[in-house]
């Protein structure tokens, strides 16, 4: 296989609080599975993510926490990084959009867009709080919804009726910062990105994106067919990338910052710069087509709510710069993971969030269930009962039981040595054919980023192993034909290694324990070739293996009830 280069990015988790399992399943986790798969194939991978730290919600969250926004973001970054580590997310770099690299890059893109005629200054009206002595962005204004009468409604949206609002529409508006009603409407100048001028180029790019799933393409075309709009890319805030800076003063914009949705996607590039600085390597070969990035396959992962920004706004920024930046090649979009048919909700204490999940079960348990139940073609319902069924059946009964049963028997009857002896017969030949077919199918689904199908076929492969052991019954043959018993054990142990190698993408911690116990060195843990007839002799004869504990503990009914009471399940 020709070695390729893959740039993989996950949508940036927002800084205001720990993310729930739906966020994990819709971007970071599938991106990690793909990155692991491509590395195991022997390709060069750069897997990037970062916290999205600027904007109104970060300021509000810091205010509510009684912290300044810089300290708040630093603390939340560490919390989110720790949670990601707990789920074994193998980022090459997990950065921060508040980095110096992102500030410089964001200002650079704005400068280029302005030079190329794609930025225009306009005056609009905005609510100003006299007591707070500041303009109030949409989410800093609360009041009564003019559509349904709900209070509080935010200045951008009513969570009760779902109506999109303008803060000027709110009845009895007040400042979310101080509660003050001493407000007035004032003129304020902002910079607008003239997206319609780039609409033809963006459409041509989307037209050429044949490998995108239908969900991503349909969202992109919806925005394009409705006609792109000029979009404000600045805000009257203190926390963000300054609009006016040394060399580009921009009179009247000294107290403004760039809109978070302008600077956040640029952090994908900045994260590569942060990584390169830490490791003393080159970032441009991943992002600049004039520096070698033309040969890179760039894959993005995100939930469906982020698609429009990544297929319209960010490409407009890239295209409008007139510079040879790399654009995404494949965009994998996901639907929602729902909690018993409803939304995950922090305020209502509904659903499980990443930190709490790790207090209940190891990261591998959640990784398997979320990917086996990935929200690809439609929303996917998360239930504790579904989690229990997947862990108990797939991981404990099928995968874990196979590994534990054959390794224990090998240790008990063959002194923990990969035995010699026995001649393969029809049952082994049929098994090999079926195993190679499964490897080819699993590989295909991973290459196509069909995660549910890849998980389904991985489980089906584990079933083949159990069926072989059941039919071969080496424990029975041990009494009558020790050579055939040895053959069954040897093939069973080789299947353990194969299953663990393929499972590294889904349950990396457990797979690593299995491969360690089997004495498989790191250089021999790569993705298998689907035409390799030597699969059943990959472990050297005479190799000493180690005993493994029970790999997966079953989830009991009592735990499901307890967790349901804790997190609003059922």
Coordinates of N, CA, C and O in Angstrom, one line a residue, residues 55-127:
X55 N -15.7 34.6 22.4 CA -17.1 34.8 22.2 C -17.9 35.0 23.5 O -17.4 34.9 24.6
X56 N -19.1 35.4 23.3 CA -20.1 35.7 24.4 C -20.2 34.6 25.4 O -20.2 34.9 26.6
X57 N -20.5 33.3 25.0 CA -20.7 32.3 26.0 C -19.6 32.1 27.0 O -19.8 31.8 28.1
X58 N -18.4 32.3 26.5 CA -17.2 32.2 27.4 C -17.2 33.3 28.4 O -16.9 33.0 29.6
X59 N -17.5 34.5 28.0 CA -17.5 35.6 28.9 C -18.6 35.4 30.0 O -18.4 35.6 31.1
X60 N -19.8 34.9 29.5 CA -20.9 34.7 30.4 C -20.6 33.6 31.4 O -20.9 33.7 32.6
X61 N -20.0 32.5 30.9 CA -19.7 31.4 31.8 C -18.6 31.8 32.8 O -18.7 31.4 34.0
X62 N -17.7 32.6 32.4 CA -16.7 33.1 33.4 C -17.3 34.0 34.4 O -17.0 33.9 35.6
X63 N -18.2 34.8 34.0 CA -18.9 35.7 34.9 C -19.7 34.9 35.9 O -19.7 35.2 37.1
X64 N -20.4 33.9 35.4 CA -21.2 33.1 36.4 C -20.3 32.3 37.3 O -20.7 32.0 38.5
X65 N -19.1 32.0 36.9 CA -18.2 31.2 37.7 C -17.4 32.1 38.6 O -16.6 31.6 39.5
X66 N -17.5 33.4 38.5 CA -16.8 34.4 39.3 C -15.3 34.4 39.0 O -14.5 34.7 39.9
X67 N -15.0 34.2 37.8 CA -13.6 34.2 37.3 C -13.4 35.2 36.2 O -14.3 35.5 35.5
X68 N -12.1 35.6 36.0 CA -11.9 36.4 34.8 C -11.8 35.4 33.7 O -11.5 34.2 33.9
X69 N -12.1 35.8 32.5 CA -12.3 34.9 31.4 C -11.0 34.1 31.0 O -11.1 33.0 30.6
X70 N -9.8 34.7 31.2 CA -8.6 34.0 30.9 C -8.4 32.9 31.8 O -8.0 31.7 31.4
X71 N -8.5 33.1 33.1 CA -8.4 32.0 34.1 C -9.4 30.9 33.8 O -9.1 29.7 34.0
X72 N -10.7 31.4 33.6 CA -11.7 30.4 33.3 C -11.4 29.5 32.2 O -11.5 28.2 32.2
X73 N -10.9 30.1 31.0 CA -10.6 29.3 29.9 C -9.5 28.3 30.1 O -9.5 27.2 29.6
X74 N -8.5 28.8 30.8 CA -7.3 27.9 31.1 C -7.7 26.7 31.9 O -7.3 25.6 31.7
X75 N -8.6 26.9 33.0 CA -9.1 25.8 33.8 C -9.9 24.9 33.0 O -9.7 23.6 33.0
X76 N -10.8 25.4 32.2 CA -11.7 24.6 31.4 C -10.9 23.8 30.3 O -11.3 22.6 30.0
X77 N -9.9 24.4 29.8 CA -9.1 23.7 28.8 C -8.5 22.4 29.4 O -8.5 21.3 28.8
X78 N -7.9 22.6 30.6 CA -7.3 21.4 31.3 C -8.4 20.3 31.6 O -8.1 19.1 31.5
X79 N -9.6 20.8 32.0 CA -10.7 19.8 32.3 C -11.0 19.0 31.0 O -11.2 17.8 31.0
X80 N -11.2 19.8 29.9 CA -11.5 19.1 28.7 C -10.4 18.2 28.1 O -10.7 17.1 27.6
X81 N -9.2 18.6 28.3 CA -8.1 17.8 27.8 C -8.0 16.5 28.7 O -7.8 15.4 28.1
X82 N -8.2 16.6 30.0 CA -8.2 15.4 30.8 C -9.3 14.5 30.4 O -9.1 13.2 30.4
X83 N -10.5 15.0 30.1 CA -11.6 14.1 29.7 C -11.2 13.4 28.4 O -11.5 12.2 28.2
X84 N -10.7 14.2 27.5 CA -10.3 13.6 26.2 C -9.2 12.4 26.4 O -9.3 11.4 25.8
X85 N -8.3 12.7 27.3 CA -7.3 11.6 27.6 C -8.0 10.4 28.2 O -7.6 9.3 27.9
X86 N -9.0 10.6 29.0 CA -9.8 9.5 29.6 C -10.5 8.6 28.6 O -10.7 7.4 28.8
X87 N -10.8 9.2 27.4 CA -11.5 8.5 26.3 C -10.4 8.1 25.3 O -10.8 7.6 24.2
X88 N -9.2 8.2 25.6 CA -8.1 7.8 24.7 C -8.1 8.4 23.4 O -7.8 7.8 22.3
X89 N -8.4 9.7 23.3 CA -8.4 10.5 22.1 C -7.0 10.8 21.7 O -6.3 11.5 22.5
X90 N -6.5 10.3 20.6 CA -5.1 10.3 20.2 C -4.7 11.5 19.4 O -4.1 11.4 18.4
X91 N -5.1 12.7 19.9 CA -4.7 13.9 19.2 C -3.2 14.0 19.1 O -2.5 13.8 20.1
X92 N -2.7 14.4 17.9 CA -1.3 14.8 17.8 C -1.1 16.2 18.5 O 0.0 16.4 19.1
X93 N -2.2 17.0 18.5 CA -2.1 18.2 19.3 C -3.5 18.7 19.6 O -4.4 18.6 18.8
X94 N -3.7 19.0 20.9 CA -5.0 19.6 21.3 C -4.7 21.0 21.8 O -4.2 21.2 22.8
X95 N -5.1 21.9 20.9 CA -4.7 23.3 21.1 C -5.8 24.2 21.7 O -6.8 23.7 22.3
X96 N -5.6 25.5 21.6 CA -6.5 26.5 22.1 C -6.7 27.6 21.1 O -5.7 28.2 20.6
X97 N -7.9 28.0 20.8 CA -8.1 29.1 19.9 C -7.7 30.4 20.4 O -7.6 31.4 19.6
X98 N -7.4 30.5 21.6 CA -6.9 31.8 22.2 C -5.3 31.9 22.1 O -4.7 32.8 22.6
X99 N -4.7 31.0 21.3 CA -3.3 31.0 21.2 C -2.8 32.2 20.4 O -3.5 32.8 19.6
X100 N -1.5 32.5 20.5 CA -0.9 33.6 19.8 C -0.9 33.3 18.3 O -1.1 34.2 17.4
X101 N -0.7 32.0 18.0 CA -0.7 31.6 16.6 C -2.1 31.9 15.9 O -2.1 32.4 14.8
X102 N -3.2 31.6 16.6 CA -4.5 31.8 16.0 C -4.8 33.3 15.9 O -5.4 33.8 14.9
X103 N -4.3 34.1 16.9 CA -4.5 35.6 16.8 C -3.8 36.1 15.5 O -4.5 36.9 14.7
X104 N -2.6 35.7 15.3 CA -1.9 36.3 14.1 C -2.5 35.8 12.8 O -2.7 36.6 11.9
X105 N -2.9 34.5 12.8 CA -3.5 34.0 11.6 C -4.8 34.6 11.3 O -5.2 34.9 10.1
X106 N -5.7 34.8 12.3 CA -7.0 35.4 12.1 C -6.8 36.8 11.6 O -7.5 37.2 10.6
X107 N -5.9 37.6 12.1 CA -5.7 38.9 11.7 C -5.1 38.9 10.2 O -5.5 39.8 9.4
X108 N -4.3 37.9 9.9 CA -3.8 37.8 8.6 C -4.9 37.6 7.6 O -4.9 38.2 6.5
X109 N -5.8 36.6 7.9 CA -6.9 36.3 6.9 C -7.8 37.6 6.7 O -8.2 37.9 5.6
X110 N -8.1 38.3 7.8 CA -8.9 39.5 7.7 C -8.2 40.5 6.8 O -8.9 41.2 6.0
X111 N -6.9 40.7 7.0 CA -6.2 41.6 6.2 C -6.2 41.2 4.7 O -6.4 42.1 3.9
X112 N -6.0 39.9 4.4 CA -6.0 39.5 3.0 C -7.4 39.7 2.4 O -7.6 40.1 1.3
X113 N -8.5 39.3 3.2 CA -9.8 39.5 2.7 C -10.1 41.0 2.4 O -10.8 41.3 1.4
X114 N -9.7 41.8 3.3 CA -9.9 43.3 3.1 C -9.2 43.8 1.8 O -9.7 44.5 1.0
X115 N -7.9 43.3 1.6 CA -7.2 43.7 0.5 C -7.8 43.3 -0.8 O -7.8 43.9 -1.9
X116 N -8.5 42.1 -0.8 CA -9.1 41.5 -2.0 C -10.5 42.0 -2.2 O -11.2 41.5 -3.1
X117 N -11.0 42.9 -1.4 CA -12.3 43.5 -1.6 C -13.5 42.7 -1.0 O -14.6 42.9 -1.4
X118 N -13.2 41.7 -0.1 CA -14.3 40.9 0.4 C -14.7 41.3 1.8 O -15.5 40.6 2.4
X119 N -14.2 42.4 2.3 CA -14.7 42.9 3.6 C -15.2 44.3 3.4 O -14.6 45.2 2.8
X120 N -16.3 44.6 4.1 CA -16.9 45.9 4.0 C -17.4 46.4 5.4 O -17.9 45.6 6.1
X121 N -17.1 47.7 5.7 CA -17.6 48.2 6.9 C -19.0 48.8 6.8 O -19.3 49.5 5.9
X122 N -19.8 48.4 7.8 CA -21.2 48.9 7.8 C -21.6 49.3 9.2 O -21.1 48.8 10.2
X123 N -22.6 50.2 9.3 CA -23.1 50.6 10.6 C -24.5 49.9 10.8 O -25.3 49.9 10.0
X124 N -24.6 49.3 12.0 CA -25.9 48.7 12.4 C -26.3 49.1 13.8 O -25.5 49.8 14.5
X125 N -27.5 48.8 14.2 CA -28.0 49.2 15.5 C -27.8 48.0 16.5 O -28.0 46.9 16.2
X126 N -27.4 48.4 17.7 CA -27.2 47.4 18.8 C -27.6 48.0 20.1 O -27.5 49.2 20.3
X127 N -28.0 47.1 21.0 CA -28.4 47.6 22.4 C -27.1 47.9 23.2 O -26.2 47.1 23.2

